[in-house]
Short mmCIF file of C-alpha atoms in Angstrom, two decimals:
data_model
loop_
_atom_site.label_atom_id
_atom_site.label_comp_id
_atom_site.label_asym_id
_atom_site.label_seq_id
_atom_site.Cartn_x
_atom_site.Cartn_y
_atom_site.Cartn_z
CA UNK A 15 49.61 110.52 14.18
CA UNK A 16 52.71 110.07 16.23
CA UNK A 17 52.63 113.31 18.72
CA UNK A 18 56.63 113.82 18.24
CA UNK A 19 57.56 113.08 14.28
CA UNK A 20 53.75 113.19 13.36
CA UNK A 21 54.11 110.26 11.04
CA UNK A 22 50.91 108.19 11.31
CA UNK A 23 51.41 104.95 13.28
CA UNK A 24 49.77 102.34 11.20
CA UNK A 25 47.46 99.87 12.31
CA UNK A 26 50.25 96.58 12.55
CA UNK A 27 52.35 98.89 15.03
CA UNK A 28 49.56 99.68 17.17
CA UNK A 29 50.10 96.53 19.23
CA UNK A 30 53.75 96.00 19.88
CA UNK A 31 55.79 99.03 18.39
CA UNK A 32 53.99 102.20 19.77
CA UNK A 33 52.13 103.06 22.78
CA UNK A 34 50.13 105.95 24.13
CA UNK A 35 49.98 108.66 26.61
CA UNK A 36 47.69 107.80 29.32
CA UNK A 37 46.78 111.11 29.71
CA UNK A 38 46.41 112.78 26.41
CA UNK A 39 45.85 109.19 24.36
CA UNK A 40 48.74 110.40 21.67
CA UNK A 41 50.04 107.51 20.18
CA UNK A 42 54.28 107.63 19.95
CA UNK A 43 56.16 105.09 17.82
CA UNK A 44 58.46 103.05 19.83
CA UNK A 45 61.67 105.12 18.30
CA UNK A 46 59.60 108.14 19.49
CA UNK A 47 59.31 107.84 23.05
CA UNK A 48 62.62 107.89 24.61
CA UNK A 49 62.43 104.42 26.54
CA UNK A 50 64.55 101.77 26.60
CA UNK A 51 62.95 98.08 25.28
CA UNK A 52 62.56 96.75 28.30
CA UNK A 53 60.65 99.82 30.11
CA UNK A 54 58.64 99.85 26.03
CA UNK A 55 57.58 96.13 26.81
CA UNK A 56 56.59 97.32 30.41
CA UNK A 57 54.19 99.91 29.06
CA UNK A 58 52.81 97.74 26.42
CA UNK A 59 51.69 94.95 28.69
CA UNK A 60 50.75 97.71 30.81
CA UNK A 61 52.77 96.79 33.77
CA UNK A 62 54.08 100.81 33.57
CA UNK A 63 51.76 103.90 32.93
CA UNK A 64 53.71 106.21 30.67
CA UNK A 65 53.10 110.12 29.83
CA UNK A 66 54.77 112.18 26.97
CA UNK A 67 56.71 114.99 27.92
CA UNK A 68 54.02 117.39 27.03
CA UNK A 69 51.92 116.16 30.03
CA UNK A 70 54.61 115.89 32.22
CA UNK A 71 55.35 119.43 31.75
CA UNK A 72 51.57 120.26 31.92
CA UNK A 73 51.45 118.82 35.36
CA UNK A 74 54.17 120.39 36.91
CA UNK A 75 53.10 123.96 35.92
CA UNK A 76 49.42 123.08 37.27
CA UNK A 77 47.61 122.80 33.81
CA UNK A 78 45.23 119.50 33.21
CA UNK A 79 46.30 118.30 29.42
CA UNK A 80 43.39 115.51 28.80
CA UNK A 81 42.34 114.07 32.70
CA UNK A 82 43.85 114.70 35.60
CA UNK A 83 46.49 112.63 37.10
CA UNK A 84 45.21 110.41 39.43
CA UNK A 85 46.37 108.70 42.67
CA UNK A 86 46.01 105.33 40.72
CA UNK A 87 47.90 106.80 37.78
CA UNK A 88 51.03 107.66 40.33
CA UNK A 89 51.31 104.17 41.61
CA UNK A 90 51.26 103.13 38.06
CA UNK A 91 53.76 105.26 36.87
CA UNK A 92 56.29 104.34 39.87
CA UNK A 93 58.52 101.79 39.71
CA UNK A 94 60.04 99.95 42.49
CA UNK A 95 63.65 101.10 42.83
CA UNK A 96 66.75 99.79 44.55
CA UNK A 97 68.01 103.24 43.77
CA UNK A 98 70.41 105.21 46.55
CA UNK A 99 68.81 108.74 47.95
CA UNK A 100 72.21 109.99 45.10
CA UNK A 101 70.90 108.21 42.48
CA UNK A 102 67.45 109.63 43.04
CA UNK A 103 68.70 113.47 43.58
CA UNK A 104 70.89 112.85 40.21
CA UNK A 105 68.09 111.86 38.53
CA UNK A 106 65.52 114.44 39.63
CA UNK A 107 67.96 117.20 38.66
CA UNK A 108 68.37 115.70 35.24
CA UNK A 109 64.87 116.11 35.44
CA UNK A 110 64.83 119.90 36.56
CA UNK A 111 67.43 120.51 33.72
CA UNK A 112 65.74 119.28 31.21
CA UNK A 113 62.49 121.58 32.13
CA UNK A 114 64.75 124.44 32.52
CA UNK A 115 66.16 124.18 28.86
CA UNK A 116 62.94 124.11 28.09
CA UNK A 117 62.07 127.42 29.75
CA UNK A 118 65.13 128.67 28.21
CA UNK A 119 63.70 127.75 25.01
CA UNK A 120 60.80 129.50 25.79
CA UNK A 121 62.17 132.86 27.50
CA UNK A 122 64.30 133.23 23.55
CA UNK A 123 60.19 133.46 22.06
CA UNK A 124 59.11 136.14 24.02
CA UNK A 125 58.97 139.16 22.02
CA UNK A 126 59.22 142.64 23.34
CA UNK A 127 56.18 144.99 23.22
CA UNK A 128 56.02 147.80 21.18
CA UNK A 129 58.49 150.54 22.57
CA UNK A 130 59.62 151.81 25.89
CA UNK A 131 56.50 153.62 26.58
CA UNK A 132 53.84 151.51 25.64
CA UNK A 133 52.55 149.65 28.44
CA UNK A 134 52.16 145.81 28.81
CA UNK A 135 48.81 143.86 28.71
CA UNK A 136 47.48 143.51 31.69
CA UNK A 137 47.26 139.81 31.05
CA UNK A 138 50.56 138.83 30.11
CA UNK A 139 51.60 141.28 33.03
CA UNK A 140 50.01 138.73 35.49
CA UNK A 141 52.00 136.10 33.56
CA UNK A 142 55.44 137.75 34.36
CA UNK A 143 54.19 138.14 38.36
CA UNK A 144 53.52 134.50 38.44
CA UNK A 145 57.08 133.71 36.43
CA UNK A 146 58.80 135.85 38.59
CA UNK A 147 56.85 134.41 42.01
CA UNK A 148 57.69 130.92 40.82
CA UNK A 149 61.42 131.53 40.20
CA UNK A 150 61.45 133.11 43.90
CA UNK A 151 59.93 130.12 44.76
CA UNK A 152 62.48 127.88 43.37
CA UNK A 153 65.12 130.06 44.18
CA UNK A 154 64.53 129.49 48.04
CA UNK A 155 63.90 126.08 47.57
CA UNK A 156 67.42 125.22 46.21
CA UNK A 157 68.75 128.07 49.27
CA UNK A 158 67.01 125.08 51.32
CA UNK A 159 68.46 122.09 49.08
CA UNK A 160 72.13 124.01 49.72
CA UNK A 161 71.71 124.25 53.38
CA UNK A 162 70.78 120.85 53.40
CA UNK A 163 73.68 119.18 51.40
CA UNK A 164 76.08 121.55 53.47
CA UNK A 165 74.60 119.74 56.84
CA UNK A 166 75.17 116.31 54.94
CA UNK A 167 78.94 117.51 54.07
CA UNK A 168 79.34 118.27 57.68
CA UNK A 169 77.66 114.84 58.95
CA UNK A 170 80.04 113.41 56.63
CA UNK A 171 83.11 114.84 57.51
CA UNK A 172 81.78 113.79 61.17
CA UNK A 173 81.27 110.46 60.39
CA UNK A 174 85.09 109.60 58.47
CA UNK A 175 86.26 111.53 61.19
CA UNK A 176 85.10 109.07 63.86
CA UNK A 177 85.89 106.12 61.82
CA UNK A 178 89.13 107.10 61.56
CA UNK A 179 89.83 107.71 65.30
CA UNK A 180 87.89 104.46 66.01
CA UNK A 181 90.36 102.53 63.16
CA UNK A 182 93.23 104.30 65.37
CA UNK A 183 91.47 102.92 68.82
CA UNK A 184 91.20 99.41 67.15
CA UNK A 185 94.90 99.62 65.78
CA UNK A 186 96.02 100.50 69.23
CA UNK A 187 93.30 97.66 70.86
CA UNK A 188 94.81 95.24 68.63
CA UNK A 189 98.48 95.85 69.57
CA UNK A 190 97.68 95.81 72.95
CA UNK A 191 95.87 92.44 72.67
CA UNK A 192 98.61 91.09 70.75
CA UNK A 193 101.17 91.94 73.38
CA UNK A 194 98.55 89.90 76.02
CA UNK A 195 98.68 86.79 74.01
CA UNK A 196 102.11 86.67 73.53
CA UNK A 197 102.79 87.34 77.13
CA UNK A 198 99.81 84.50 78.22
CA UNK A 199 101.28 81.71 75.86
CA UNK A 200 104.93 82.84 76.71
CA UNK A 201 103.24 81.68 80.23
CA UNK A 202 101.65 78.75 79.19
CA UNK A 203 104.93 77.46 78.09
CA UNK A 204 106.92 78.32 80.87
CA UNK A 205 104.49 76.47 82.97
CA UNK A 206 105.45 73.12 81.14
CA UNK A 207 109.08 73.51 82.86
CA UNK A 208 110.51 72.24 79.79
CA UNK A 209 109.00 69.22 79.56
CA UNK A 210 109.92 66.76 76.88
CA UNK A 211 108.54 64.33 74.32
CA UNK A 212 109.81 61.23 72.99
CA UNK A 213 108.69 59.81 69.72
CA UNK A 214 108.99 56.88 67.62
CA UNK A 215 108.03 54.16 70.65
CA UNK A 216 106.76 50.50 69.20
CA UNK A 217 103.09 50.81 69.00
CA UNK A 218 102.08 47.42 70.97
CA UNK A 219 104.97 47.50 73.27
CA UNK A 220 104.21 48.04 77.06
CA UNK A 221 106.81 50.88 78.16
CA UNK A 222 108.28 51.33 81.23
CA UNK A 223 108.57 55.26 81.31
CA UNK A 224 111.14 55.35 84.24
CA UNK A 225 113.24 53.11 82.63
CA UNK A 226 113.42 54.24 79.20
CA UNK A 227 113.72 57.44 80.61
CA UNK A 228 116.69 56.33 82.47
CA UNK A 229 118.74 54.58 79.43
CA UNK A 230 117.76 57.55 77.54
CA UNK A 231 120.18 59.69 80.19
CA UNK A 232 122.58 57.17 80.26
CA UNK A 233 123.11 56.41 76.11
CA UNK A 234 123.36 60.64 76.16
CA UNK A 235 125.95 60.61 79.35
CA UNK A 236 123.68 62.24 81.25
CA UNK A 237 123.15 62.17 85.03
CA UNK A 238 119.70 60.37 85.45
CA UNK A 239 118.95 62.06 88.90
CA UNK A 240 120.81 64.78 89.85
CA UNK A 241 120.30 65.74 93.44
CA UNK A 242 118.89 69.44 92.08
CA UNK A 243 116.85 68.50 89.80
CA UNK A 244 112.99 67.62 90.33
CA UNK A 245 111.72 64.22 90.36
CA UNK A 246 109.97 64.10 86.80
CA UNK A 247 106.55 62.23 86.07
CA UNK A 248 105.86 60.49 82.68
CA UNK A 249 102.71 59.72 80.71
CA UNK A 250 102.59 57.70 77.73
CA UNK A 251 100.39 58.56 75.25
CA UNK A 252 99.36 56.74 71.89
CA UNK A 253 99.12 58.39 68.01
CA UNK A 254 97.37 56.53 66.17
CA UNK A 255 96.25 57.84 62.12
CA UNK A 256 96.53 56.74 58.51
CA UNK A 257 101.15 58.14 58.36
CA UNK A 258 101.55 57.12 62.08
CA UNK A 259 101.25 54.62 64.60
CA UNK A 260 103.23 54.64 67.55
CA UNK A 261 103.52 55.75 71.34
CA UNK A 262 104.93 58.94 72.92
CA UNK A 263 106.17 59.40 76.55
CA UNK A 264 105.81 62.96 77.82
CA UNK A 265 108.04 63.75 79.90
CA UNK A 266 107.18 66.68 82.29
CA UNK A 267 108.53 68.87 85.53
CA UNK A 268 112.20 68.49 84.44
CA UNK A 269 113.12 71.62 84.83
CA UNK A 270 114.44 74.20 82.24
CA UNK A 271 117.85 73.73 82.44
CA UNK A 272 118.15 69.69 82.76
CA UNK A 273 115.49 69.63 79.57
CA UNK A 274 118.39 71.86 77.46
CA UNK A 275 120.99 69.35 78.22
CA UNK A 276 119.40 66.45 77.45
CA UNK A 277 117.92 68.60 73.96
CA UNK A 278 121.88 69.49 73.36
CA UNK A 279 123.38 65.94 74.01
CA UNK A 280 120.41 64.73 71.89
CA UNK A 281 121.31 67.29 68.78
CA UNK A 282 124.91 65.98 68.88
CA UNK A 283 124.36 62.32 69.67
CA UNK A 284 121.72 62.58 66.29
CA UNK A 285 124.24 64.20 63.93
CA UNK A 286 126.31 61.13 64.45
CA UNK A 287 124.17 58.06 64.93
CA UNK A 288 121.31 59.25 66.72
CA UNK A 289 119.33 56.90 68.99
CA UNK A 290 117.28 54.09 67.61
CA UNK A 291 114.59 51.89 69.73
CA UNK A 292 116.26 48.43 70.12
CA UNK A 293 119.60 50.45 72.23
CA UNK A 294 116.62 51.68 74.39
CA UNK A 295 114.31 48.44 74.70
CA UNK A 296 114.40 45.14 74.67
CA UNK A 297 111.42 44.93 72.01
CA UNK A 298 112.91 47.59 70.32
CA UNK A 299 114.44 47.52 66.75
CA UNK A 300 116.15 50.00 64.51
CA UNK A 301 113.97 52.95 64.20
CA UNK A 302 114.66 55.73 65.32
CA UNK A 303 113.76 57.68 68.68
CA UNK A 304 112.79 61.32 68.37
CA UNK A 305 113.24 63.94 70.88
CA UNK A 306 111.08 67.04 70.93
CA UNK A 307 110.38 70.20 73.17
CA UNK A 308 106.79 70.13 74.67
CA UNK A 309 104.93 72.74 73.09
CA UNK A 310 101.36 74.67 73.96
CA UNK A 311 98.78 74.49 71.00
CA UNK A 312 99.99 78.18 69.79
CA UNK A 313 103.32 77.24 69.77
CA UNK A 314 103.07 73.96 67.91
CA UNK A 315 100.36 76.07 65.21
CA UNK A 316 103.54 78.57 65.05
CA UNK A 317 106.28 75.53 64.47
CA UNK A 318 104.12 73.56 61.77
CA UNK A 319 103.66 77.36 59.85
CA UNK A 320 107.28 78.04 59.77
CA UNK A 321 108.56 74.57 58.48
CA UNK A 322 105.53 75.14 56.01
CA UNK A 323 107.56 78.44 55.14
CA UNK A 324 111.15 75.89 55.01
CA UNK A 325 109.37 73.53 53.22
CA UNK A 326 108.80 76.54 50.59
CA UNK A 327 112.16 77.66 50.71
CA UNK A 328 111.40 81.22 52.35
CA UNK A 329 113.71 80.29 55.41
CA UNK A 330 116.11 77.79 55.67
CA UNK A 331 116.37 76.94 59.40
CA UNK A 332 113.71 76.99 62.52
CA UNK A 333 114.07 75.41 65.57
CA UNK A 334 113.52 75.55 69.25
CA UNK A 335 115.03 76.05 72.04
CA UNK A 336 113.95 75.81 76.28
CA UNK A 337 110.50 76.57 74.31
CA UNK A 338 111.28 79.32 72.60
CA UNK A 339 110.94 79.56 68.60
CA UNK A 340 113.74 80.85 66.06
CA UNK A 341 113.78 80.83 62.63
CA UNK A 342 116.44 82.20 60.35
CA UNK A 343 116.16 82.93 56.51
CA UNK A 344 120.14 81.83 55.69
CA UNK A 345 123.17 80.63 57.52
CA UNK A 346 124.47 84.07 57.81
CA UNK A 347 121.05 86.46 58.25
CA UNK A 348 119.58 87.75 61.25
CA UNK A 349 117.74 85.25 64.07
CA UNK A 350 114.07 85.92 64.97
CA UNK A 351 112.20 85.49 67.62
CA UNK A 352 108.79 84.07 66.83
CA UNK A 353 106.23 85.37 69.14
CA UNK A 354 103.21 85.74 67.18
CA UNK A 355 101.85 85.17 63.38
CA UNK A 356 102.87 88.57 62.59
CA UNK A 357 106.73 87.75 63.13
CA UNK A 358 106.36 84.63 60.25
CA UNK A 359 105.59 87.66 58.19
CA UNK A 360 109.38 88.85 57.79
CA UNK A 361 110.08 85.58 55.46
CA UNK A 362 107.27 85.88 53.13
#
């Protein structure tokens, strides 16, 4: 007979559709015992000890319903659990209110003796000590369980606290390495002392860098060696990959202010006919010569990002000038500065 609807369980549900207490043997139909089917098929392959509610009840108040729990009979009935230390105190008072309906349910039975003046049994007056030395029980233990969440509260409040002034020390550790980079590559690029690079040289051609550099100033009416200037050095580099082939002459230690005049008679002498390889060479023929600022690494990472952002039509112009990096979003808008990552963030 099924120990919560008392309907016998027949003999076919024995195996697979009811199971039994372990420690009163009461068989419980499978609609019965309050599990879901997958903790059911646990207890029926008996992976999971289960016990009715009757001997859970039993054990907490101290009283042995059929054999004792055993140590072996705990491990069984646990369950490994990935379960937070909330989940667990949730559960445990679902737990403790479910008993304590029950004592409510209880407490409504108790019937009153006979009048004011006649006395209780001395048995059920032992009862009533031990009810009301249990509730005092329980009623310091959840004085200790308050205390204790109240300490958690306060470790709490301690711990957002210092994770919010450490997010404020990292906001203010992040500006402040922000401003270092910016002022170390701002240095970086000074050091180059506007040095220039000319692109679009034939690829099997031996260059002369002194020369070209030379018919480069004169084609732009340029002075080719002022008597303030420097004395610039060259290297020639080549760029080889699968859109270009070609050579490049850097041209370095020209100084900031001769490197914007040749950039500015470049711009002009472009928007016309702009220079082409065979007015520079003998070898040469009519492609044309491109002349850009040296930039550092950052730089050039900043450049490439914001004609990405052109390209996308969320600024129309960006360009450089003595190394420095400007973008603007129309004709008519406001010119930035770009300095860092963070600045390419006012066109997107």
């Amino acid at each position: 007979i099924c120990g919560l609807c008392s309907v016998p369980v027949r003999e076919r549900e024995k195996s697979n559709k009811s199971i039994q207490c372990k420690k009163c043997n009461k068989p419980y139909h499978s609609r019965c015992c309050g599990l879901d089917t997958k903790k059911f098929s646990e207890v029926v392959t008996k992976k999971l000890a289960w016990y009715c509610s009757t001997c859970k009840r039993a054990s907490l108040s101290g009283k042995t319903v059929g054999r004792a729990l055993s140590v072996s009979d705990e491990v069984l009935n646990s369950t490994p659990s990935t379960s937070t230390p909330e989940d667990l105190i949730l559960q445990h008072l679902d737990k403790v209110s479910d008993y304590l309906s029950d004592v409510k349910d209880a407490a409504k039975k108790i019937e009153p003796p006979g009048g004011k003046d006649v006395p209780m049994e001395p048995e059920r007056e032992e009862k009533w000590k031990l009810i009301y030395e249990r509730i005092g029980v329980l009623e310091r233990e959840m004085d200790v369980i308050r205390r204790s969440m109240r300490e958690q509260e306060e470790r709490a409040a301690k711990v957002v606290e210092d994770l919010m002034e450490q997010r404020s020390e990292n906001v203010k550790l992040r500006a402040a390495f922000v401003n270092v980079l910016i002022s170390l590559e701002a240095e970086r690029q000074r050091n180059r002392k506007g040095a220039l690079i000319i692109c679009g040289l034939p690829q099997k051609t031996k260059i002369d860098a002194e020369q070209l550099f030379n018919n480069i100033c004169q084609k732009l009416s340029i002075d080719t060696a002022p008597a303030s200037s420097p004395t610039p050095t060259f290297r020639v580099t080549k760029v080889e990959n699968k859109s270009v082939g070609e050579q490049r002459l850097e041209v370095m230690n020209l100084g900031p202010e001769r490197a914007l005049q040749i950039m500015q008679k470049y711009r002009e002498d472009r928007k016309k006919n702009g220079l082409t390889t065979r007015q520079l060479m003998k070898e040469g023929d009519s492609k044309p010569v491109y002349i850009n600022e040296s930039l550092t690494g950052y730089f050039q990472l900043l450049f490439k990002m914001a004609r990405d952002l052109r390209r996308e039509g969320k600024l129309k112009f960006a360009w450089t000038r003595g190394g420095i990096l400007f973008a603007r979003k129309t004709e008519n808008s406001k010119i930035y500065q770009i300095r860092h990552l963070k600045d390419l963030g006012n066109f997107k």
